[in-house]
mmCIF file of C-alpha atoms in Angstrom:
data_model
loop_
_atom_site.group_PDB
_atom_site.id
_atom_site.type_symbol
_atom_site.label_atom_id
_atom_site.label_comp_id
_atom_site.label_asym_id
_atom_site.label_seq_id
_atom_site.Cartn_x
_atom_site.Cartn_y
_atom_site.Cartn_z
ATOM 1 C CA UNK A 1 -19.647 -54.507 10.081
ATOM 2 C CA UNK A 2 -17.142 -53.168 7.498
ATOM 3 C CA UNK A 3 -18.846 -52.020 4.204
ATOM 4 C CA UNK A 4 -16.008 -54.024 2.527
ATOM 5 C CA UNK A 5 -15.221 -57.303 3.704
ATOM 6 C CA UNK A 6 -11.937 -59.471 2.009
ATOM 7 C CA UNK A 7 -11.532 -63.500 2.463
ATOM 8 C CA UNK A 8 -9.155 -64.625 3.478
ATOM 9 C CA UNK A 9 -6.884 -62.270 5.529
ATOM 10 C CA UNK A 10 -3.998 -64.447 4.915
ATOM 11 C CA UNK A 11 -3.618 -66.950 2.472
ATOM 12 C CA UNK A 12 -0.342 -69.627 1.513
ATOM 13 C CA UNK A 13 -0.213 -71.587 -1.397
ATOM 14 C CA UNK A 14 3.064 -73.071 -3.482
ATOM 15 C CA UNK A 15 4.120 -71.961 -6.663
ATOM 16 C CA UNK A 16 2.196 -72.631 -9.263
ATOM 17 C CA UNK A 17 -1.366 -72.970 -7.341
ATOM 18 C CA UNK A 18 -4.109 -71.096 -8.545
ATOM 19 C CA UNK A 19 -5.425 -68.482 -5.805
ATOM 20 C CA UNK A 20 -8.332 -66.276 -5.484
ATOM 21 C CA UNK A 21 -9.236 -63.323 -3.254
ATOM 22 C CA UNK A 22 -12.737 -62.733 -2.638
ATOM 23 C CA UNK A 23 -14.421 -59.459 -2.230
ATOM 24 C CA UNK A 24 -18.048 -58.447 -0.746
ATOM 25 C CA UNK A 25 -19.384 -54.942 -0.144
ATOM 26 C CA UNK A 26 -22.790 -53.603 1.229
ATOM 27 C CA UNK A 27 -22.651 -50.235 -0.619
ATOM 28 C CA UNK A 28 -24.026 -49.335 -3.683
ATOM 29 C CA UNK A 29 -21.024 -48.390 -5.879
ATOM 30 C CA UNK A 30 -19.721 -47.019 -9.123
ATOM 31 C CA UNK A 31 -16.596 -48.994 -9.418
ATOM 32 C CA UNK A 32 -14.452 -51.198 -7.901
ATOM 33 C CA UNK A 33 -10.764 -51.521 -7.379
ATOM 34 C CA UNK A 34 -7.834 -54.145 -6.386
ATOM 35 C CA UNK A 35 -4.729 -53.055 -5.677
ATOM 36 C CA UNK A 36 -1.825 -54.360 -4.382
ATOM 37 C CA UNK A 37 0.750 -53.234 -1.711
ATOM 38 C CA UNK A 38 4.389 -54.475 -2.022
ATOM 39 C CA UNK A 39 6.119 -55.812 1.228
ATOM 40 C CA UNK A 40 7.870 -52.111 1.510
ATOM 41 C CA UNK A 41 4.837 -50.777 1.380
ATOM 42 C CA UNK A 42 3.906 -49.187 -2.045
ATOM 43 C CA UNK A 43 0.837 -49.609 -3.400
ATOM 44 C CA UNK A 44 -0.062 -50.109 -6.924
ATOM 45 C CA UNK A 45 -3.449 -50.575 -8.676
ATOM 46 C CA UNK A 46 -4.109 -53.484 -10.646
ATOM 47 C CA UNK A 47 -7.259 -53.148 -11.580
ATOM 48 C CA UNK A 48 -10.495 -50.829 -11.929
ATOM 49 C CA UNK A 49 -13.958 -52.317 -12.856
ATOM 50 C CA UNK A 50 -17.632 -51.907 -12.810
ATOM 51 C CA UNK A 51 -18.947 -54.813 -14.491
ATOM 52 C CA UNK A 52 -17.844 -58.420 -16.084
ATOM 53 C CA UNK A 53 -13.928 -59.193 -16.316
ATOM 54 C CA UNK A 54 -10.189 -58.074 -17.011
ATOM 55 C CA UNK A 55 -7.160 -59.697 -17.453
ATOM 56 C CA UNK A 56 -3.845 -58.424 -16.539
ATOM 57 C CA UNK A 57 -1.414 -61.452 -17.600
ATOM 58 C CA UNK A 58 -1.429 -63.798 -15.208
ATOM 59 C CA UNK A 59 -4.196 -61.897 -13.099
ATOM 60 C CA UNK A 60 -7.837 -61.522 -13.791
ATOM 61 C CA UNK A 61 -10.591 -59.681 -11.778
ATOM 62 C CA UNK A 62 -14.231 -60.127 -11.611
ATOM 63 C CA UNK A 63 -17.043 -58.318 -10.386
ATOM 64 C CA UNK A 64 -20.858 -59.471 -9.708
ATOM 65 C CA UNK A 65 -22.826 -56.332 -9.206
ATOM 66 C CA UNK A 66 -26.030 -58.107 -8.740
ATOM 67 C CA UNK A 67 -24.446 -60.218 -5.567
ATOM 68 C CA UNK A 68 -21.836 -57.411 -4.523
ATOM 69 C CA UNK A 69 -19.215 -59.602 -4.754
ATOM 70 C CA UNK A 70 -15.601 -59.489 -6.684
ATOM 71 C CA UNK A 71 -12.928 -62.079 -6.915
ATOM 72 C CA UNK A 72 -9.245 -61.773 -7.865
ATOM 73 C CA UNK A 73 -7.531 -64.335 -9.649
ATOM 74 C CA UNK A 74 -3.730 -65.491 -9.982
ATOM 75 C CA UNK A 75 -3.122 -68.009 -12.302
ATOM 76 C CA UNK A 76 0.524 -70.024 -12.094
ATOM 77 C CA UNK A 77 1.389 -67.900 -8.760
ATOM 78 C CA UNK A 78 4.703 -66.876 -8.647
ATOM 79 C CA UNK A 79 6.805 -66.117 -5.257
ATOM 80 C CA UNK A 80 7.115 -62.086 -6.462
ATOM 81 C CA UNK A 81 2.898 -62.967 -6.264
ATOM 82 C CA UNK A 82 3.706 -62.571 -2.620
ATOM 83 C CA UNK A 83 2.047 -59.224 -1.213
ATOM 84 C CA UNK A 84 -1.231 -57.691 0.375
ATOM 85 C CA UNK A 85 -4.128 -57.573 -1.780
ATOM 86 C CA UNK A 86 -6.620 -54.884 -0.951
ATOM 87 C CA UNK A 87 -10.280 -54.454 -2.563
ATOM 88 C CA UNK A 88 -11.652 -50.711 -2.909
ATOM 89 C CA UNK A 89 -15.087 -49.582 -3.648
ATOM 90 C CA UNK A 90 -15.991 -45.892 -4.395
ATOM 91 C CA UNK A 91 -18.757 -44.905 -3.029
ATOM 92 C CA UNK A 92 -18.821 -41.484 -4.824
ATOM 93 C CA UNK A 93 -17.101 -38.854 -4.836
ATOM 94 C CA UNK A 94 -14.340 -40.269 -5.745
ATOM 95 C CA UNK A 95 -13.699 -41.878 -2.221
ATOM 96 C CA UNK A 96 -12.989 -44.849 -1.509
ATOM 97 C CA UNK A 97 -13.560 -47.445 0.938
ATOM 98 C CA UNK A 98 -11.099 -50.162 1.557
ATOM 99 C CA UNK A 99 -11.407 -53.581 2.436
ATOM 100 C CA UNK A 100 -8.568 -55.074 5.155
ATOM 101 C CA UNK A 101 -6.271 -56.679 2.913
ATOM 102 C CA UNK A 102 -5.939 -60.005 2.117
ATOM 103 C CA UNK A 103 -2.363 -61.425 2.060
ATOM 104 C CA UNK A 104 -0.584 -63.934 0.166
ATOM 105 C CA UNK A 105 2.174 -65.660 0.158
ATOM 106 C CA UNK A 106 3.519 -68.214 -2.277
ATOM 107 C CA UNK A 107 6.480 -70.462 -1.522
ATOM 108 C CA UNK A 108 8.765 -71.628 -4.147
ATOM 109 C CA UNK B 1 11.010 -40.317 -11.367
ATOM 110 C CA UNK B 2 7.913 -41.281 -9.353
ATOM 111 C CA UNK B 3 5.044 -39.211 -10.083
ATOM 112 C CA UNK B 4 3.831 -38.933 -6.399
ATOM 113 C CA UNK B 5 6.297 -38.030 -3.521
ATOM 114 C CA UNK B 6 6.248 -38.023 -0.005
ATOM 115 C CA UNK B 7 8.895 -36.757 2.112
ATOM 116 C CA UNK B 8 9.831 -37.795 4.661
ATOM 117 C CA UNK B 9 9.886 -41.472 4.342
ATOM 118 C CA UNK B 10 10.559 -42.310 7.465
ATOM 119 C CA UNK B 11 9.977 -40.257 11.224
ATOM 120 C CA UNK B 12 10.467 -41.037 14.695
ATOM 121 C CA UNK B 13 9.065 -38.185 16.659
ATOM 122 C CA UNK B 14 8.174 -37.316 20.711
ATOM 123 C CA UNK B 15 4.511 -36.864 21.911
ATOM 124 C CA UNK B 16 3.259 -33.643 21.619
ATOM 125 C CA UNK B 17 5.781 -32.360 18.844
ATOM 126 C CA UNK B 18 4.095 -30.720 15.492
ATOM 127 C CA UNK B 19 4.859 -33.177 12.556
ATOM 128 C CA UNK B 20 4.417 -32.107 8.523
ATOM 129 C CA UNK B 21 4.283 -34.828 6.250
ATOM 130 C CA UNK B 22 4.373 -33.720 2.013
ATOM 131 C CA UNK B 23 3.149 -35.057 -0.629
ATOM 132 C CA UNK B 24 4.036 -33.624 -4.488
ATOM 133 C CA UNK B 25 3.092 -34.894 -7.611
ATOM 134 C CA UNK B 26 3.637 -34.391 -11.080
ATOM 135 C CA UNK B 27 0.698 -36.294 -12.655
ATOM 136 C CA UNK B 28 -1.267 -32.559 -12.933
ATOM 137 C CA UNK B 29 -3.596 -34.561 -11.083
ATOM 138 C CA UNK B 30 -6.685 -31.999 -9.241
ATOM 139 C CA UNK B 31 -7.748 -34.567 -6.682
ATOM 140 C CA UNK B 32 -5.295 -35.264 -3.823
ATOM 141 C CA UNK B 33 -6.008 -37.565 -0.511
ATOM 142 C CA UNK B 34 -4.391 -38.656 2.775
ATOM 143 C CA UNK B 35 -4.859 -42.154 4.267
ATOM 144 C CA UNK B 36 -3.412 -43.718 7.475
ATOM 145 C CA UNK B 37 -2.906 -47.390 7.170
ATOM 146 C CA UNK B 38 -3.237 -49.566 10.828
ATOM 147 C CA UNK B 39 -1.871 -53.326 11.124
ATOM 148 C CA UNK B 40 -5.165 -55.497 10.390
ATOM 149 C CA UNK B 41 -6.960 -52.138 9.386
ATOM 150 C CA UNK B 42 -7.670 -51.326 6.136
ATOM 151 C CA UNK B 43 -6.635 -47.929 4.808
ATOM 152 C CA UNK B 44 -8.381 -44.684 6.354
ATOM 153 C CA UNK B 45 -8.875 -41.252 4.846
ATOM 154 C CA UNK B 46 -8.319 -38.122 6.810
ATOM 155 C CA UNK B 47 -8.458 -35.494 4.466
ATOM 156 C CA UNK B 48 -8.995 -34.955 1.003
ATOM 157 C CA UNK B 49 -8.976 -32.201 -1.613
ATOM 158 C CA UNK B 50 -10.738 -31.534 -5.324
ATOM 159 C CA UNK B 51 -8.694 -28.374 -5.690
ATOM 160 C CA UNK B 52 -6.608 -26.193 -4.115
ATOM 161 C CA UNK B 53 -9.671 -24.170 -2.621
ATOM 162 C CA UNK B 54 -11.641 -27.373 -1.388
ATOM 163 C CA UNK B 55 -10.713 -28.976 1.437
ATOM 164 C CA UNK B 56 -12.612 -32.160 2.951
ATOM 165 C CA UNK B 57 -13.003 -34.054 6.166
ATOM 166 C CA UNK B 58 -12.205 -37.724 5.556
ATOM 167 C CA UNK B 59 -13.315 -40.198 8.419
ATOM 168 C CA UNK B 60 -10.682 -39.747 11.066
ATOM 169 C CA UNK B 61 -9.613 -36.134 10.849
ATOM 170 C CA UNK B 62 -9.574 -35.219 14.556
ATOM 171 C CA UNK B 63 -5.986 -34.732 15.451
ATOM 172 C CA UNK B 64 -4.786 -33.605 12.187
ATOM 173 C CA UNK B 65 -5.123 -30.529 9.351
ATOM 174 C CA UNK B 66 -3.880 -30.200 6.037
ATOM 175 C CA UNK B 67 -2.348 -27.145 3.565
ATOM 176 C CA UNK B 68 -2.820 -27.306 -0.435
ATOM 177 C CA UNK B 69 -0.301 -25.176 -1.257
ATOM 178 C CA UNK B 70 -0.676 -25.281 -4.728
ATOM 179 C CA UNK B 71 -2.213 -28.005 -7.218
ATOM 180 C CA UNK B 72 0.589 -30.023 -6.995
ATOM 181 C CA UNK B 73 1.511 -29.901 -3.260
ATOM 182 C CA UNK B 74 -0.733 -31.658 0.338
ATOM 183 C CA UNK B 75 0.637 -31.437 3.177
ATOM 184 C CA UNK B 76 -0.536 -33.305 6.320
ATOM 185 C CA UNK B 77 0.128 -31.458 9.771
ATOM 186 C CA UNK B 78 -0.388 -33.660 13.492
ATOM 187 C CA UNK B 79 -0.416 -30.555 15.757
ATOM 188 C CA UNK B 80 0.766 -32.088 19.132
ATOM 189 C CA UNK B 81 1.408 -36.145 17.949
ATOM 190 C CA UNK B 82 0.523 -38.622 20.227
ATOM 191 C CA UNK B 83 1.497 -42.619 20.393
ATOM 192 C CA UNK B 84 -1.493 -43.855 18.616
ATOM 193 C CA UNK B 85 -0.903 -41.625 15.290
ATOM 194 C CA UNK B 86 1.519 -44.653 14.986
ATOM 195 C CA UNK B 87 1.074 -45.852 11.439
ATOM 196 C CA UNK B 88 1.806 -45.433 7.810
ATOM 197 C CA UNK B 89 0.494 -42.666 6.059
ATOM 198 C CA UNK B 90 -0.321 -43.329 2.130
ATOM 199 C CA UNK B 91 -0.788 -39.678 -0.298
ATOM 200 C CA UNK B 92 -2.873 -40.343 -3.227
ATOM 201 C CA UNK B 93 -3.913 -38.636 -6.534
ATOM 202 C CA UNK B 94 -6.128 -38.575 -8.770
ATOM 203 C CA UNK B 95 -7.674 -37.234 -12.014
ATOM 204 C CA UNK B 96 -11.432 -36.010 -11.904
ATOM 205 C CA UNK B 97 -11.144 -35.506 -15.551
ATOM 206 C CA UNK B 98 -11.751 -39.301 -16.724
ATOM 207 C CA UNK B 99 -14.516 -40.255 -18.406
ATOM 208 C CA UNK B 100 -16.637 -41.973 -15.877
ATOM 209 C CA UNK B 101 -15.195 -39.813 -12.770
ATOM 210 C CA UNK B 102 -14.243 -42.590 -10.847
ATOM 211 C CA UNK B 103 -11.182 -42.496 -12.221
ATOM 212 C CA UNK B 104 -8.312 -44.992 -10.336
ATOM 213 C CA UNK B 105 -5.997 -43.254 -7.436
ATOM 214 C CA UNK B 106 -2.215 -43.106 -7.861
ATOM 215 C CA UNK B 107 -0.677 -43.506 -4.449
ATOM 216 C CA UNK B 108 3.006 -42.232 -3.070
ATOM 217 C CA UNK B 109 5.895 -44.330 -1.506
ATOM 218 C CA UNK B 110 4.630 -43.927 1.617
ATOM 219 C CA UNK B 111 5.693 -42.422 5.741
ATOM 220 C CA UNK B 112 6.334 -44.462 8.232
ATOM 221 C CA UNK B 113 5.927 -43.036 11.167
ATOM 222 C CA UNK B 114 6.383 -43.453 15.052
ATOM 223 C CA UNK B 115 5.086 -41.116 17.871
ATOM 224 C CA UNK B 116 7.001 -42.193 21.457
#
C-alpha cells in the first residue's frame, strides 16, 4: 500500500463547481505539500503545511494531523484549473514521498 | 530566467547508450534531488544530495549515478539505458536553511526521455 494515497485519480467538473482533492498518508510527518504539474509538465508548489489552513486565492489547503488526512480546495474552478494535483509528505530529511496525482479537468 | 534548469529537454536515445541529464540552478540552493515520474506513478527519487560532498541513494537508484559538480550543478548519468528508463525525469532544489528544515522543493522544466 502506498504511504500516500490521493482520491480521486481523475476528476471532471464544469466551470464554476467547487472541487476537492483528498489526501491520506500512513507516515508520521513534518509537513505536507500540494503541488501542481501543468499539462507540459512543470511542476509548481502551491502549498506547504503542517497544521490547520491556507488560502491561496481561489485555492485553500487543509491538513488533519490527528486523522492523516489533507484536502485541497478550488473554489469557482476555472478551465486553466485543469492540471495534475499531487500531495507530498516529508518524511524527514527533507524527502519526500509523493502521492499518484490526482487530475482535474474543468470544462468551460 | 528560471531558477532551475535542465538540459536537455527532450532525448530519444538507443539501448545501451550512456545518457547525462543536467540540472543548474541559481536559487544558491544546498539541497538538490532527482525524480523519475511513470504514467499512473507518482514521482520517484533516485538520488539526492545535501552538498556537494554528500551523495544519497534515493529509492530506485540501480541503473543510474550522479556527479555534483559544484553547488549549483547535478547531473544524472544512465550508464547503458534500457527501454524501461522511459519516463520524465523532474531536478529539484531546495534550501536546508529555512526555519523549520522542511523547507518546500523548487523543481526544473523537466526531460523527457525515450530509450528504444
Amino acid at each position: 500500500k502506498n504511504e500516500v494515497e490521493q482520491s480521486p485519480q481523475n476528476l471532471t467538473a464544469q466551470e464554476g463547481e467547487f472541487i476537492t482533492i483528498n489526501c491520506s498518508y500512513s507516515v508520521g510527518i513534518s509537513a505536507l505539500h500540494w503541488l501542481q504539474q501543468h499539462p507540459g509538465g512543470g511542476i509548481v508548489s502551491l502549498f506547504m503545511l503542517s497544521s490547520g489552513k491556507k488560502k491561496h486565492g481561489r485555492l485553500i489547503a487543509t491538513i488533519n494531523i490527528q486523522e492523516k488526512h489533507s484536502s485541497l480546495h478550488i473554489t469557482a474552478s476555472h478551465p486553466r484549473d485543469s492540471a495534475v494535483y499531487i500531495c507530498a509528505v516529508n518524511k524527514g530529511a527533507q524527502k519526500l514521498v509523493f502521492g499518484q496525482g490526482t487530475r482535474l479537468t474543468i470544462n468551460p | 530566467d528560471a531558477d532551475v534548469t535542465q538540459t536537455p529537454r527532450n532525448r530519444i536515445t538507443k539501448t545501451g547508450k550512456r545518457i547525462m541529464l543536467e540540472c543548474s540552478q541559481t536559487k544558491g540552493h544546498d539541497r538538490m534531488y532527482w525524480y523519475r515520474q511513470d504514467p499512473g506513478l507518482g514521482l520517484q527519487l533516485i538520488y539526492y544530495s545535501f552538498d556537494v560532498k554528500d551523495i544519497n541513494k534515493g529509492e530506485i537508484s540501480d541503473g543510474y549515478s550522479v556527479s555534483r559538480q559544484a553547488q549549483a550543478k547535478f547531473s544524472l548519468s544512465l550508464e547503458s539505458a534500457i527501454p524501461n528508463q522511459t519516463a520524465l525525469y523532474f531536478c529539484a532544489t531546495s534550501d536546508s536553511r529555512g526555519p523549520t528544515g522542511d523547507n518546500e522543493q523548487f523543481f526544473g522544466p523537466g526531460t523527457r526521455l525515450t530509450v528504444l
